[in-house]
Coordinates of C-alpha atoms in Angstrom, one line a residue:
Chain A
D1 CA -8.6 -13.9 5.4
Q2 CA -7.4 -13.6 1.7
Q3 CA -10.5 -13.9 -0.3
V4 CA -8.7 -13.5 -3.5
K5 CA -5.5 -15.5 -4.0
Q6 CA -2.8 -15.6 -6.6
N7 CA -0.6 -18.5 -5.5
S8 CA 2.1 -17.9 -8.1
P9 CA 4.2 -14.8 -7.3
S10 CA 5.8 -15.0 -10.9
L11 CA 5.7 -16.5 -14.0
S12 CA 8.3 -16.7 -17.0
V13 CA 7.2 -17.3 -20.7
Q14 CA 8.9 -17.4 -24.0
E15 CA 7.5 -14.5 -26.6
G16 CA 4.7 -16.2 -28.9
R17 CA 3.8 -18.5 -26.2
I18 CA 0.7 -18.8 -24.0
S19 CA 0.8 -17.5 -20.7
I20 CA -1.6 -18.6 -18.0
L21 CA -2.1 -16.7 -15.0
N22 CA -4.5 -18.0 -12.2
C23 CA -6.6 -16.9 -9.3
D24 CA -8.5 -18.3 -6.4
Y25 CA -11.4 -17.3 -4.4
T26 CA -13.1 -18.3 -1.5
N27 CA -16.2 -16.2 -1.4
S28 CA -18.9 -18.0 -3.5
M29 CA -21.2 -14.6 -3.5
F30 CA -18.3 -12.6 -5.7
D31 CA -20.4 -12.0 -9.2
Y32 CA -18.1 -9.8 -11.2
F33 CA -14.4 -10.5 -11.8
L34 CA -11.4 -8.1 -13.4
W35 CA -8.1 -8.6 -14.6
Y36 CA -5.5 -5.3 -14.0
K37 CA -2.1 -5.0 -15.4
K38 CA 0.3 -3.0 -13.7
Y39 CA 3.9 -1.4 -15.2
P40 CA 6.4 0.0 -12.6
A41 CA 5.6 3.4 -11.0
E42 CA 2.2 3.5 -12.9
G43 CA -1.3 2.7 -11.6
P44 CA -2.8 -0.7 -12.7
T45 CA -4.5 -0.4 -16.0
F46 CA -7.8 -2.4 -16.6
L47 CA -7.4 -5.7 -18.8
I48 CA -10.6 -7.6 -19.1
S49 CA -13.6 -8.6 -16.7
I50 CA -16.2 -11.3 -16.6
S51 CA -19.5 -11.6 -15.0
S52 CA -20.6 -14.6 -13.2
I53 CA -23.2 -15.4 -15.5
K54 CA -20.6 -16.2 -18.0
D55 CA -17.6 -18.6 -17.9
K56 CA -15.4 -17.1 -20.9
N57 CA -14.8 -13.7 -22.1
E58 CA -12.3 -12.7 -24.8
D59 CA -10.6 -9.5 -25.9
G60 CA -7.9 -9.8 -28.5
R61 CA -5.1 -11.6 -27.3
F62 CA -6.6 -12.0 -23.7
T63 CA -9.0 -14.2 -22.6
V64 CA -10.9 -14.8 -19.2
F65 CA -12.0 -18.0 -18.0
L66 CA -14.2 -18.4 -14.9
N67 CA -14.8 -21.9 -13.1
K68 CA -17.5 -21.3 -10.6
S69 CA -17.6 -24.8 -9.0
A70 CA -13.6 -24.5 -8.5
K71 CA -13.8 -20.9 -7.6
H72 CA -10.9 -20.4 -10.0
L73 CA -10.3 -17.8 -12.8
S74 CA -7.8 -17.5 -15.2
L75 CA -6.1 -15.3 -17.7
H76 CA -4.6 -16.4 -21.0
I77 CA -2.8 -14.3 -22.9
V78 CA -1.8 -15.7 -26.7
P79 CA 0.6 -15.1 -27.9
S80 CA 2.7 -13.6 -25.1
Q81 CA 4.8 -10.3 -26.3
P82 CA 7.7 -8.7 -24.2
G83 CA 5.4 -5.5 -23.4
D84 CA 3.2 -8.0 -21.5
S85 CA 5.9 -8.2 -18.9
A86 CA 4.2 -6.7 -15.8
V87 CA 2.5 -7.5 -12.6
Y88 CA -1.1 -8.7 -13.1
F89 CA -3.8 -8.6 -10.3
C90 CA -7.1 -10.2 -10.2
A91 CA -9.9 -8.8 -8.2
A92 CA -13.4 -9.7 -7.5
S93 CA -16.7 -7.8 -6.9
T94 CA -18.5 -8.3 -3.5
P95 CA -22.4 -8.5 -4.2
G96 CA -24.3 -5.4 -2.0
T97 CA -21.3 -3.7 -1.4
Y98 CA -19.5 -3.8 -4.8
K99 CA -16.0 -3.5 -3.2
Y100 CA -13.4 -4.6 -5.4
I101 CA -11.1 -7.2 -3.6
F102 CA -7.6 -7.8 -5.4
G103 CA -5.3 -10.6 -5.1
T104 CA -1.4 -10.3 -4.6
G105 CA -0.6 -10.2 -7.9
T106 CA 1.6 -12.3 -10.2
R107 CA 4.6 -11.0 -12.1
L108 CA 4.7 -12.1 -15.7
K109 CA 8.3 -12.0 -17.6
V110 CA 8.0 -12.5 -21.1
L111 CA 11.3 -13.7 -22.5
A112 CA 12.4 -12.6 -26.0
Chain B
D1 CA -9.6 13.9 -21.6
A2 CA -10.9 12.8 -18.2
E3 CA -8.1 11.8 -15.8
I4 CA -7.6 10.9 -12.3
T5 CA -4.9 12.4 -10.6
Q6 CA -2.9 12.0 -7.3
S7 CA -0.6 14.5 -5.7
P8 CA 1.9 14.3 -4.3
R9 CA 3.8 11.5 -6.3
H10 CA 6.2 11.3 -3.5
K11 CA 6.0 12.3 -0.2
I12 CA 8.7 11.8 2.8
T13 CA 7.1 12.7 6.6
E14 CA 8.0 12.1 10.1
T15 CA 6.3 9.4 12.6
G16 CA 3.0 11.6 14.1
R17 CA 2.6 14.0 11.7
Q18 CA -0.8 14.3 9.8
V19 CA -0.5 13.8 6.1
T20 CA -3.2 14.4 3.4
L21 CA -2.9 12.5 0.2
A22 CA -5.1 14.2 -2.8
C23 CA -7.0 12.5 -5.4
H24 CA -9.2 14.5 -8.2
Q25 CA -11.2 12.9 -10.9
T26 CA -12.9 14.8 -13.8
W27 CA -15.0 11.7 -15.1
N28 CA -17.7 12.7 -12.5
H29 CA -17.7 9.0 -11.0
N30 CA -19.6 8.7 -8.0
N31 CA -17.8 5.8 -6.8
M32 CA -14.1 6.3 -5.5
F33 CA -11.7 4.4 -3.8
W34 CA -8.4 4.2 -1.9
Y35 CA -6.2 1.3 -1.9
R36 CA -2.5 0.6 -0.6
Q37 CA 0.1 -1.7 -2.3
D38 CA 2.6 -3.6 -0.2
L39 CA 5.0 -6.6 -1.3
G40 CA 2.9 -9.6 -0.6
H41 CA -0.3 -8.3 0.2
G42 CA -1.2 -7.0 -3.4
L43 CA -3.9 -4.1 -3.2
R44 CA -5.7 -3.6 -0.2
L45 CA -8.5 -1.3 0.1
I46 CA -8.5 1.3 2.7
H47 CA -11.9 3.5 2.3
Y48 CA -14.2 3.9 -0.6
S49 CA -17.0 6.3 -1.3
Y50 CA -20.0 6.0 -3.3
G51 CA -21.3 9.7 -3.5
V52 CA -21.1 13.0 -1.7
H53 CA -20.7 12.9 2.3
D54 CA -20.7 9.1 1.9
T55 CA -17.6 7.2 3.1
N56 CA -16.9 3.7 4.1
K57 CA -14.3 1.8 5.6
G58 CA -12.3 -1.0 3.8
E59 CA -10.0 -3.8 5.0
V60 CA -7.2 -1.8 6.4
S61 CA -8.7 1.4 7.5
D62 CA -7.3 2.0 11.1
G63 CA -5.2 5.1 11.2
Y64 CA -6.9 6.7 8.1
S65 CA -9.9 8.9 7.0
V66 CA -11.3 10.4 4.3
S67 CA -14.1 12.9 3.4
R68 CA -16.2 13.7 0.5
S69 CA -17.4 17.2 0.0
N70 CA -17.6 17.1 -3.8
T71 CA -18.0 14.4 -6.5
E72 CA -14.5 15.1 -7.8
D73 CA -12.1 14.7 -4.7
L74 CA -11.6 12.0 -2.2
P75 CA -8.6 13.1 -0.1
L76 CA -7.0 10.3 2.1
T77 CA -5.7 11.7 5.5
L78 CA -3.3 9.8 7.7
E79 CA -4.0 11.4 11.3
S80 CA -0.7 10.4 13.0
A81 CA 1.7 8.8 10.5
A82 CA 3.4 5.8 11.6
S83 CA 6.1 3.6 9.9
S84 CA 3.8 0.9 9.1
Q85 CA 2.2 3.2 6.8
T86 CA 5.2 3.5 4.5
S87 CA 3.5 2.2 1.4
V88 CA 2.3 3.0 -2.4
Y89 CA -1.1 4.4 -2.3
F90 CA -3.6 4.3 -5.4
C91 CA -6.8 6.1 -5.9
A92 CA -9.4 4.8 -8.2
S93 CA -12.8 5.7 -9.7
R94 CA -15.6 3.9 -11.3
R95 CA -18.9 5.2 -12.9
E96 CA -20.9 2.5 -11.4
P97 CA -20.8 -1.2 -9.6
N98 CA -19.4 -4.0 -11.5
T99 CA -17.6 -1.6 -14.2
E100 CA -13.9 -1.0 -15.0
A101 CA -12.2 1.2 -12.1
F102 CA -9.5 3.4 -13.5
F103 CA -6.5 4.3 -11.0
G104 CA -4.3 7.1 -10.3
Q105 CA -0.7 6.9 -11.1
G106 CA 0.1 6.5 -7.4
T107 CA 1.6 8.2 -4.1
R108 CA 4.6 6.6 -2.6
L109 CA 4.9 7.6 1.0
T110 CA 7.6 7.1 3.5
V111 CA 7.2 7.7 7.0
V112 CA 10.5 7.9 8.9

């Protein structure tokens, strides 16, 4: 049972445009969410997080939006750059155990 | 600088052999995790630990074990390697719940 889902395996965007990566979850008890970026042959690196008490968090070109009623999380990258080409994972934290459950990832390709 | 390191980076082993993957972090983090990454499955949690002598099973723990004898290390052991355990393995650590987790570079394990 996949509790965190990224339904788009891949996404291509032109350089300078907005990239929107989506994530859906099924467990309404999740209270903390994260986005990670992963380049080939490297470990995932943390991008941005959001607590369930907020609906938006910004860090430079990256903004995460949380819609609790829809159980939906999105990451916006503006403007997109070729160096943003990577696999992006969303993750959610389970209250109590505080395990991070990851989605299946979305491969973003930013075209120059 | 503090870091998290995994060894070996690449390993080929035969079916039925016992294999141990090492994970060492110098942040003095209490929380440590092991994930495996497979195409179509994203990052799946194998085992995790919240402190010395504490270990817990994750989503895909069958065939794996961990032990935590000190704060810095969480070795992952495959008791009897199977071809289904061919994967890329990532270790991660974090200071406390609902904070970013830092990942190692990964170990690519091939079971033949």
